[in-house]
Short mmCIF file of C-alpha atoms in Angstrom, two decimals:
data_model
loop_
_atom_site.label_atom_id
_atom_site.label_comp_id
_atom_site.label_asym_id
_atom_site.label_seq_id
_atom_site.Cartn_x
_atom_site.Cartn_y
_atom_site.Cartn_z
CA ARG A 1 -38.05 26.39 34.97
CA HIS A 2 -40.69 26.28 32.22
CA PRO A 3 -43.53 28.73 33.03
CA ASP A 4 -46.16 25.97 32.63
CA ARG A 5 -44.53 23.78 35.24
CA GLY A 6 -45.58 24.17 38.82
CA ALA A 7 -43.43 24.07 41.92
CA ARG A 8 -44.36 20.44 42.50
CA GLY A 9 -42.97 19.38 39.11
CA ALA A 10 -39.68 21.16 39.76
CA ALA A 11 -39.33 19.47 43.12
CA HIS A 12 -39.33 16.02 41.45
CA LEU A 13 -36.34 16.92 39.22
CA ASP A 14 -33.27 15.51 40.99
CA LEU A 15 -30.24 17.21 39.45
CA THR A 16 -27.87 15.00 41.45
CA LEU A 17 -28.77 11.86 39.49
CA PRO A 18 -26.09 10.70 37.04
CA GLY A 19 -26.83 11.09 33.35
CA ARG A 20 -27.88 8.18 31.19
CA ALA A 21 -24.83 6.43 29.75
CA MET A 22 -24.71 6.46 25.97
CA PRO A 23 -23.61 3.23 24.28
CA VAL A 24 -20.07 3.54 22.97
CA GLY A 25 -18.96 1.71 19.85
CA HIS A 26 -15.51 0.35 19.10
CA GLN A 27 -13.21 -0.05 16.16
CA HIS A 28 -13.70 -2.91 13.73
CA ILE A 29 -11.01 -5.58 13.85
CA VAL A 30 -9.79 -4.61 10.36
CA THR A 31 -9.42 -0.95 11.35
CA LYS A 32 -7.61 -1.94 14.55
CA THR A 33 -5.23 -4.15 12.59
CA ILE A 34 -4.41 -1.35 10.14
CA ASP A 35 -3.77 1.07 13.01
CA GLU A 36 -1.50 -1.42 14.78
CA ILE A 37 0.52 -2.04 11.62
CA LYS A 38 0.80 1.71 10.97
CA THR A 39 2.04 2.26 14.53
CA ILE A 40 4.77 -0.36 14.14
CA PHE A 41 6.06 0.99 10.83
CA LYS A 42 5.84 4.63 11.95
CA ALA A 43 8.17 3.70 14.81
CA MET A 44 10.63 2.46 12.16
CA GLY A 45 10.54 5.77 10.32
CA PHE A 46 7.85 5.11 7.70
CA SER A 47 5.27 7.74 6.78
CA VAL A 48 1.76 7.00 5.49
CA ALA A 49 0.41 7.71 1.99
CA THR A 50 -2.94 6.99 0.34
CA GLY A 51 -4.28 6.96 -3.20
CA PRO A 52 -7.52 6.60 -5.19
CA GLU A 53 -9.46 3.34 -5.27
CA ILE A 54 -10.38 3.92 -8.94
CA GLU A 55 -7.13 3.69 -10.89
CA THR A 56 -5.92 3.78 -14.46
CA ASP A 57 -4.30 0.87 -16.24
CA TRP A 58 -1.01 2.79 -16.20
CA TYR A 59 -0.77 3.05 -12.42
CA ASN A 60 -2.27 -0.35 -11.60
CA PHE A 61 -0.41 -2.39 -14.21
CA GLN A 62 1.88 -0.80 -16.81
CA ALA A 63 4.04 1.34 -14.51
CA LEU A 64 4.43 -1.71 -12.26
CA ASN A 65 6.00 -3.75 -15.08
CA PHE A 66 2.78 -5.40 -16.31
CA PRO A 67 2.92 -4.98 -20.12
CA PRO A 68 -0.50 -5.11 -21.85
CA ASP A 69 -0.02 -8.73 -22.97
CA HIS A 70 1.84 -9.92 -19.85
CA PRO A 71 0.46 -13.23 -18.46
CA ALA A 72 1.03 -11.92 -14.92
CA ARG A 73 -2.12 -9.81 -15.38
CA ASP A 74 -4.04 -13.06 -15.00
CA MET A 75 -2.80 -13.28 -11.39
CA GLN A 76 -5.36 -10.61 -10.45
CA ASP A 77 -8.96 -10.81 -11.68
CA THR A 78 -9.89 -7.18 -12.23
CA PHE A 79 -13.09 -5.14 -12.12
CA PHE A 80 -12.85 -2.88 -15.18
CA ILE A 81 -14.95 0.29 -15.32
CA ASP A 82 -14.05 1.08 -18.95
CA ASP A 83 -11.07 0.65 -21.29
CA THR A 84 -8.72 2.74 -19.12
CA ARG A 85 -10.18 2.76 -15.59
CA LEU A 86 -10.56 -0.03 -13.05
CA LEU A 87 -10.95 -0.76 -9.36
CA ARG A 88 -7.41 -1.12 -8.09
CA THR A 89 -6.32 -4.70 -7.44
CA HIS A 90 -3.61 -3.73 -4.93
CA THR A 91 -2.33 -0.63 -3.14
CA THR A 92 0.97 -0.81 -5.02
CA PRO A 93 -0.10 1.95 -7.51
CA VAL A 94 0.32 4.42 -4.67
CA GLN A 95 4.07 3.69 -4.86
CA ILE A 96 4.12 5.04 -8.41
CA ARG A 97 2.15 8.15 -7.47
CA VAL A 98 4.48 8.90 -4.56
CA MET A 99 7.68 8.35 -6.56
CA GLU A 100 6.38 10.63 -9.32
CA GLN A 101 6.08 13.45 -6.79
CA ARG A 102 9.14 12.87 -4.59
CA THR A 103 12.82 12.10 -4.87
CA PRO A 104 14.64 9.49 -2.77
CA PRO A 105 14.99 8.72 0.03
CA ILE A 106 11.38 7.55 0.35
CA ARG A 107 10.12 5.39 3.21
CA ILE A 108 6.34 4.96 3.16
CA ILE A 109 3.50 2.54 3.83
CA MET A 110 0.24 2.65 1.88
CA PRO A 111 -2.87 1.17 3.53
CA GLY A 112 -6.16 0.91 1.67
CA ARG A 113 -9.01 -1.12 0.23
CA VAL A 114 -8.56 -3.19 -2.94
CA PHE A 115 -10.88 -5.17 -5.20
CA ARG A 116 -10.61 -8.41 -7.15
CA ASN A 117 -13.20 -10.30 -9.16
CA GLU A 118 -13.06 -13.53 -7.19
CA VAL A 119 -15.55 -16.04 -5.88
CA ILE A 120 -16.41 -15.22 -2.26
CA SER A 121 -15.36 -18.07 0.03
CA ALA A 122 -13.85 -18.68 3.45
CA ARG A 123 -10.45 -17.58 2.14
CA SER A 124 -11.22 -14.94 -0.51
CA HIS A 125 -13.48 -11.92 -1.03
CA VAL A 126 -14.18 -9.36 -3.74
CA GLN A 127 -12.90 -6.57 -1.47
CA PHE A 128 -10.21 -6.60 1.17
CA HIS A 129 -7.42 -4.39 2.53
CA GLN A 130 -3.67 -4.22 2.04
CA VAL A 131 -0.73 -2.30 3.42
CA ASP A 132 2.04 -1.83 0.87
CA GLY A 133 5.47 -0.58 1.85
CA LEU A 134 8.31 1.05 -0.07
CA PHE A 135 11.82 2.15 0.83
CA CYS A 136 14.09 3.49 -1.88
CA ASP A 137 17.44 5.22 -1.62
CA ALA A 138 21.03 4.58 -2.66
CA HIS A 139 22.50 1.19 -1.69
CA VAL A 140 19.33 -0.45 -0.30
CA THR A 141 19.77 -4.22 -0.04
CA PHE A 142 17.72 -7.35 0.49
CA ALA A 143 19.25 -7.55 3.96
CA ASP A 144 17.54 -4.22 4.75
CA LEU A 145 14.25 -5.70 3.57
CA LYS A 146 14.60 -8.82 5.70
CA GLY A 147 15.59 -6.85 8.77
CA THR A 148 12.55 -4.58 8.46
CA LEU A 149 10.05 -7.40 7.94
CA VAL A 150 11.47 -9.62 10.69
CA ALA A 151 11.29 -6.67 13.10
CA PHE A 152 7.67 -6.07 12.09
CA ALA A 153 6.66 -9.72 12.43
CA LYS A 154 8.24 -10.11 15.86
CA ARG A 155 6.61 -6.89 17.07
CA TYR A 156 3.16 -7.87 15.80
CA TYR A 157 3.06 -11.65 16.32
CA GLY A 158 5.51 -12.01 19.20
CA SER A 159 9.27 -12.37 19.57
CA ALA A 160 9.16 -16.16 19.83
CA LEU A 161 7.84 -16.79 16.33
CA LYS A 162 9.79 -18.69 13.70
CA TYR A 163 9.91 -17.33 10.16
CA ARG A 164 11.24 -18.11 6.72
CA PHE A 165 11.53 -16.47 3.29
CA ARG A 166 10.64 -18.39 0.12
CA PRO A 167 11.44 -17.39 -3.49
CA SER A 168 8.39 -16.13 -5.36
CA PHE A 169 7.40 -13.97 -8.34
CA PHE A 170 5.89 -10.48 -8.59
CA PRO A 171 6.21 -8.40 -11.78
CA PHE A 172 7.27 -5.26 -9.88
CA THR A 173 10.03 -6.82 -7.75
CA GLU A 174 13.12 -8.86 -8.60
CA PRO A 175 14.16 -10.91 -6.74
CA SER A 176 10.84 -11.62 -5.01
CA ALA A 177 9.96 -13.60 -1.92
CA GLU A 178 7.12 -14.55 0.40
CA MET A 179 7.46 -14.57 4.18
CA ASP A 180 5.98 -17.36 6.30
CA ILE A 181 5.59 -17.66 10.04
CA THR A 182 4.83 -20.62 12.28
CA CYS A 183 1.13 -21.52 12.19
CA TYR A 184 -0.61 -19.93 15.15
CA LEU A 185 -3.31 -22.55 15.49
CA CYS A 186 -1.13 -25.65 15.63
CA ALA A 187 2.22 -24.14 16.72
CA GLY A 188 3.88 -25.58 13.62
CA LYS A 189 2.66 -29.15 14.05
CA GLY A 190 0.36 -29.10 11.01
CA CYS A 191 -3.39 -28.48 10.78
CA ARG A 192 -6.22 -27.83 8.31
CA VAL A 193 -5.58 -24.09 8.13
CA CYS A 194 -1.86 -24.39 7.29
CA LYS A 195 -2.51 -27.45 5.07
CA GLN A 196 -0.41 -29.63 7.39
CA SER A 197 2.74 -27.62 6.57
CA GLY A 198 3.09 -25.84 9.92
CA TRP A 199 3.64 -22.52 8.08
CA LEU A 200 1.40 -19.59 7.12
CA GLU A 201 2.23 -16.92 4.55
CA ILE A 202 1.89 -13.37 5.88
CA LEU A 203 3.27 -11.14 3.08
CA GLY A 204 5.00 -10.81 -0.27
CA CYS A 205 8.12 -8.72 -0.84
CA GLY A 206 11.15 -8.09 -3.00
CA MET A 207 13.59 -5.59 -4.45
CA VAL A 208 11.97 -2.99 -6.71
CA ASP A 209 12.36 -3.95 -10.37
CA PRO A 210 14.51 -1.48 -12.38
CA ASN A 211 11.64 -1.07 -14.89
CA VAL A 212 9.48 0.40 -12.11
CA PHE A 213 12.14 3.00 -11.37
CA ARG A 214 12.41 3.84 -15.08
CA ALA A 215 8.62 4.34 -15.26
CA VAL A 216 8.84 7.17 -12.70
CA GLY A 217 12.01 8.73 -14.06
CA TYR A 218 14.49 7.30 -11.54
CA ASP A 219 17.90 6.03 -12.55
CA PRO A 220 18.04 2.35 -11.47
CA ASP A 221 21.84 2.53 -11.46
CA ALA A 222 21.69 5.22 -8.76
CA VAL A 223 18.60 4.14 -6.79
CA SER A 224 17.60 0.81 -5.30
CA GLY A 225 14.80 -0.15 -2.98
CA TYR A 226 12.51 -2.77 -1.56
CA ALA A 227 8.74 -3.17 -1.47
CA PHE A 228 6.31 -5.40 0.40
CA GLY A 229 2.59 -6.03 0.63
CA ILE A 230 0.62 -7.27 3.64
CA GLY A 231 -2.96 -8.56 3.49
CA ILE A 232 -4.82 -7.01 6.42
CA GLU A 233 -7.64 -9.53 6.70
CA ARG A 234 -5.20 -12.44 6.53
CA THR A 235 -3.07 -10.80 9.21
CA ALA A 236 -6.06 -10.26 11.51
CA MET A 237 -7.34 -13.79 10.91
CA LEU A 238 -3.98 -15.34 11.75
CA ARG A 239 -3.53 -13.37 14.92
CA HIS A 240 -7.06 -13.86 16.27
CA GLY A 241 -7.80 -17.38 15.04
CA VAL A 242 -10.58 -16.44 12.58
CA ASP A 243 -10.95 -19.09 9.87
CA ASP A 244 -13.51 -17.42 7.54
CA ILE A 245 -12.87 -14.02 5.93
CA ARG A 246 -16.62 -13.51 5.41
CA LEU A 247 -17.04 -13.04 9.15
CA LEU A 248 -15.09 -9.79 8.89
CA PHE A 249 -17.57 -8.23 6.44
CA GLU A 250 -21.00 -9.41 7.65
CA ASN A 251 -21.29 -6.94 10.59
CA ASP A 252 -22.46 -9.69 12.92
CA LEU A 253 -22.27 -8.17 16.41
CA ARG A 254 -21.70 -11.61 17.91
CA VAL A 255 -18.39 -11.63 16.01
CA ASN A 256 -17.48 -7.95 16.31
CA ARG A 257 -17.97 -7.86 20.08
CA GLN A 258 -15.24 -10.48 20.51
CA PHE A 259 -12.63 -7.91 19.44
CA ILE A 260 -13.55 -4.98 21.67
#
């Protein structure tokens, strides 16, 4: 008891009263989505790797089969810091960094924030998050890739979903594909979000291009592999019925509290 306090003051202190509850926060929907995806892939034997958000042209483009004059560079509007440094446009450069330091077999996922110089709208933002994946070893096939991604999609979106793979193009994979699932909002009947197609794209994927293996000193005749990239915000929006990506970055508690 403080010496200035009298006996009467001490008598009014009820030590049996419960303490005042402190408000407890919760994870943001983007963080929760990343953690859920990491949990699924860890159960399939993948480890987690990260890399810097400020990259060099070599890691972000050249080592991933983007020559300096390649038109595919126009697919990603880039924030350049100077002639050699930039804000990474995808998490795929982490694949190069990992392969430079390790020898196959490699089975990793690479979550992180990426940046693109785009007009902010309901469907695009200047910053967002991706989870890239890589598996390389001897005799890896496209069937291995499909099996992994179908297992992920059914675990995350539900076992009843329908899916399909469509041919696509990415400089660092060949052949390349995109994976679609049945539109959540209309159950495949067609709506504004899926542009009346009944399908929604959830990721891009493909077999690692031999030039990528050569860039890290691997022999493409002895090593094969697959890679994939998942947009976190798109994944969260599809699962929870959010139709404007800007809602995920405005810190509006009326939105955030819906995902406690």
